[in-house]
């Protein structure tokens, strides 16, 4: 599913929910109006409410809410935003003498069409309002790509209202201004998951949680593989350095000049270049642990370093 496709799927899921009780339906319509609505008044004082959306399911949900909450008959029209634009935009509009009173009774706007701060939002209504806001002006990135949720609003008071309602639900959101819009955003997977749960988008929540589990498992496997690769690389590099030191000692003074304990470790290392320290220790006449074998190999490297330093001094004196 594409990033845009996931956002559409979330809105489709929300649009198919039937808010209950009536107070939640009013709150959801209020959120839609605040996020994507326009209330205009003509010269004769007649009000018109219009809500534009590119989503057919959201348009149908808006139509249903206007009928159930305001008791008015709305009209849906479809049009292209631009002549060459492939996307279809839907406009849900309603007009009439009783619109102002209906909006006022629902707590959405005063009789002149001026938006109110919102209806008296109880806990259930807060969530319905936030759902309406997202359907009107929200976007969520497919979690397979990244964790990002945002709502773009036209005015600061609405942005502050939405951010405050999220805060009341325990979700801390960021707020930035982007051109002429105020963007509220979430980038934490846990916060986005909580928001999906609160607003009733349970299918989207399940998809996000599945993705989170997959990503966490993948990251864990990658960390283990990287750690094992790093350990193997260090073991190989250390083994190569040990062999070089032993060969230098053999060429310079001969391994027979070493103590029997160092001779045995040196010969085993040359014979088994890929063996671990534990494996080398088990091959000794008197088995040693990892630390004991490592101690003897360090002694061999120090002997090689002293021999190299002595050779360099002799070369300089010449």
CSV table of N, CA, C and O in Angstrom, one decimal, residues 15 28-29 32 49 51 53 55-77 90-94 135:
chain,number,residue,atom,x,y,z
A,15,UNK,N,-14.7,7.2,8.3
A,15,UNK,CA,-16.0,7.7,7.7
A,15,UNK,C,-17.1,6.7,7.8
A,15,UNK,O,-18.3,7.1,7.7
A,28,UNK,N,-18.3,15.4,15.8
A,28,UNK,CA,-17.7,15.0,14.6
A,28,UNK,C,-17.9,16.0,13.5
A,28,UNK,O,-17.0,16.4,12.7
A,29,UNK,N,-19.2,16.4,13.3
A,29,UNK,CA,-19.5,17.4,12.3
A,29,UNK,C,-18.8,18.7,12.6
A,29,UNK,O,-18.3,19.4,11.7
A,32,UNK,N,-15.3,18.5,11.4
A,32,UNK,CA,-15.2,18.5,9.9
A,32,UNK,C,-15.3,20.0,9.5
A,32,UNK,O,-14.6,20.4,8.6
A,49,UNK,N,-23.2,26.5,4.1
A,49,UNK,CA,-22.2,25.7,4.6
A,49,UNK,C,-21.7,24.8,3.5
A,49,UNK,O,-22.5,24.0,2.9
A,51,UNK,N,-18.4,21.9,2.6
A,51,UNK,CA,-17.2,21.2,3.0
A,51,UNK,C,-16.7,20.4,1.8
A,51,UNK,O,-17.4,19.7,1.2
A,53,UNK,N,-13.8,17.9,0.1
A,53,UNK,CA,-12.9,16.7,0.4
A,53,UNK,C,-12.7,15.9,-0.9
A,53,UNK,O,-13.5,15.8,-1.8
A,55,UNK,N,-12.2,12.8,-0.8
A,55,UNK,CA,-12.6,11.4,-0.5
A,55,UNK,C,-14.1,11.2,-0.5
A,55,UNK,O,-14.9,11.8,0.2
A,56,UNK,N,-14.5,10.3,-1.3
A,56,UNK,CA,-16.0,10.0,-1.5
A,56,UNK,C,-16.6,9.5,-0.2
A,56,UNK,O,-17.7,9.9,0.1
A,57,UNK,N,-15.9,8.7,0.6
A,57,UNK,CA,-16.5,8.2,1.8
A,57,UNK,C,-16.7,9.3,2.8
A,57,UNK,O,-17.6,9.3,3.6
A,58,UNK,N,-15.7,10.2,2.9
A,58,UNK,CA,-15.8,11.4,3.8
A,58,UNK,C,-17.0,12.3,3.3
A,58,UNK,O,-17.7,12.8,4.2
A,59,UNK,N,-17.2,12.4,2.0
A,59,UNK,CA,-18.3,13.2,1.6
A,59,UNK,C,-19.6,12.6,2.0
A,59,UNK,O,-20.5,13.3,2.4
A,60,UNK,N,-19.7,11.3,1.9
A,60,UNK,CA,-21.0,10.6,2.3
A,60,UNK,C,-21.2,10.7,3.8
A,60,UNK,O,-22.3,10.9,4.2
A,61,UNK,N,-20.1,10.6,4.5
A,61,UNK,CA,-20.2,10.7,6.0
A,61,UNK,C,-20.7,12.2,6.4
A,61,UNK,O,-21.5,12.3,7.3
A,62,UNK,N,-20.1,13.1,5.7
A,62,UNK,CA,-20.5,14.5,5.9
A,62,UNK,C,-22.0,14.8,5.6
A,62,UNK,O,-22.7,15.4,6.4
A,63,UNK,N,-22.4,14.2,4.5
A,63,UNK,CA,-23.8,14.3,4.1
A,63,UNK,C,-24.7,13.7,5.2
A,63,UNK,O,-25.7,14.3,5.6
A,64,UNK,N,-24.3,12.6,5.7
A,64,UNK,CA,-25.1,11.9,6.7
A,64,UNK,C,-25.1,12.7,8.0
A,64,UNK,O,-26.2,12.8,8.6
A,65,UNK,N,-24.0,13.3,8.4
A,65,UNK,CA,-23.9,14.1,9.6
A,65,UNK,C,-24.8,15.3,9.5
A,65,UNK,O,-25.5,15.7,10.5
A,66,UNK,N,-24.7,16.0,8.4
A,66,UNK,CA,-25.6,17.2,8.2
A,66,UNK,C,-27.0,16.9,8.3
A,66,UNK,O,-27.8,17.6,9.0
A,67,UNK,N,-27.4,15.8,7.7
A,67,UNK,CA,-28.8,15.4,7.8
A,67,UNK,C,-29.2,15.0,9.2
A,67,UNK,O,-30.3,15.4,9.7
A,68,UNK,N,-28.4,14.2,9.9
A,68,UNK,CA,-28.7,13.8,11.3
A,68,UNK,C,-28.6,14.8,12.3
A,68,UNK,O,-29.3,14.9,13.3
A,69,UNK,N,-27.5,15.7,12.2
A,69,UNK,CA,-27.3,16.7,13.3
A,69,UNK,C,-28.1,17.9,13.0
A,69,UNK,O,-28.7,18.5,14.0
A,70,UNK,N,-28.0,18.4,11.8
A,70,UNK,CA,-28.7,19.7,11.5
A,70,UNK,C,-30.1,19.6,11.1
A,70,UNK,O,-30.9,20.5,11.0
A,71,UNK,N,-30.5,18.4,10.7
A,71,UNK,CA,-31.8,18.1,10.2
A,71,UNK,C,-32.1,18.8,8.8
A,71,UNK,O,-33.2,19.1,8.5
A,72,UNK,N,-31.0,19.0,8.0
A,72,UNK,CA,-31.2,19.6,6.8
A,72,UNK,C,-30.7,18.7,5.6
A,72,UNK,O,-29.9,17.8,5.9
A,73,UNK,N,-31.2,19.0,4.4
A,73,UNK,CA,-30.8,18.2,3.3
A,73,UNK,C,-29.6,18.9,2.6
A,73,UNK,O,-29.7,20.0,2.2
A,74,UNK,N,-28.5,18.1,2.4
A,74,UNK,CA,-27.3,18.6,1.8
A,74,UNK,C,-27.3,18.2,0.4
A,74,UNK,O,-28.0,17.3,-0.1
A,75,UNK,N,-26.3,18.7,-0.4
A,75,UNK,CA,-26.1,18.4,-1.8
A,75,UNK,C,-24.7,18.1,-2.0
A,75,UNK,O,-23.8,18.8,-1.5
A,76,UNK,N,-24.4,17.0,-2.8
A,76,UNK,CA,-23.0,16.6,-3.1
A,76,UNK,C,-22.7,16.9,-4.5
A,76,UNK,O,-23.5,16.4,-5.4
A,77,UNK,N,-21.7,17.6,-4.8
A,77,UNK,CA,-21.3,17.8,-6.2
A,77,UNK,C,-19.8,17.4,-6.4
A,77,UNK,O,-19.0,17.5,-5.4
A,90,UNK,N,-15.0,16.5,-3.9
A,90,UNK,CA,-16.5,16.5,-3.6
A,90,UNK,C,-16.8,17.7,-2.7
A,90,UNK,O,-16.0,18.0,-1.8
A,91,UNK,N,-17.9,18.4,-3.0
A,91,UNK,CA,-18.3,19.5,-2.2
A,91,UNK,C,-19.7,19.1,-1.7
A,91,UNK,O,-20.6,18.8,-2.4
A,92,UNK,N,-19.8,19.1,-0.3
A,92,UNK,CA,-21.0,18.9,0.3
A,92,UNK,C,-21.5,20.2,0.9
A,92,UNK,O,-20.9,20.9,1.7
A,93,UNK,N,-22.7,20.7,0.4
A,93,UNK,CA,-23.1,22.0,0.8
A,93,UNK,C,-24.6,22.0,1.2
A,93,UNK,O,-25.4,21.1,0.8
A,94,UNK,N,-24.9,22.9,2.0
A,94,UNK,CA,-26.3,23.1,2.5
A,94,UNK,C,-26.6,24.6,2.7
A,94,UNK,O,-25.7,25.3,3.1
A,135,UNK,N,-10.5,13.7,9.3
A,135,UNK,CA,-11.2,13.4,8.0
A,135,UNK,C,-11.2,14.6,7.1
A,135,UNK,O,-11.1,14.5,5.9
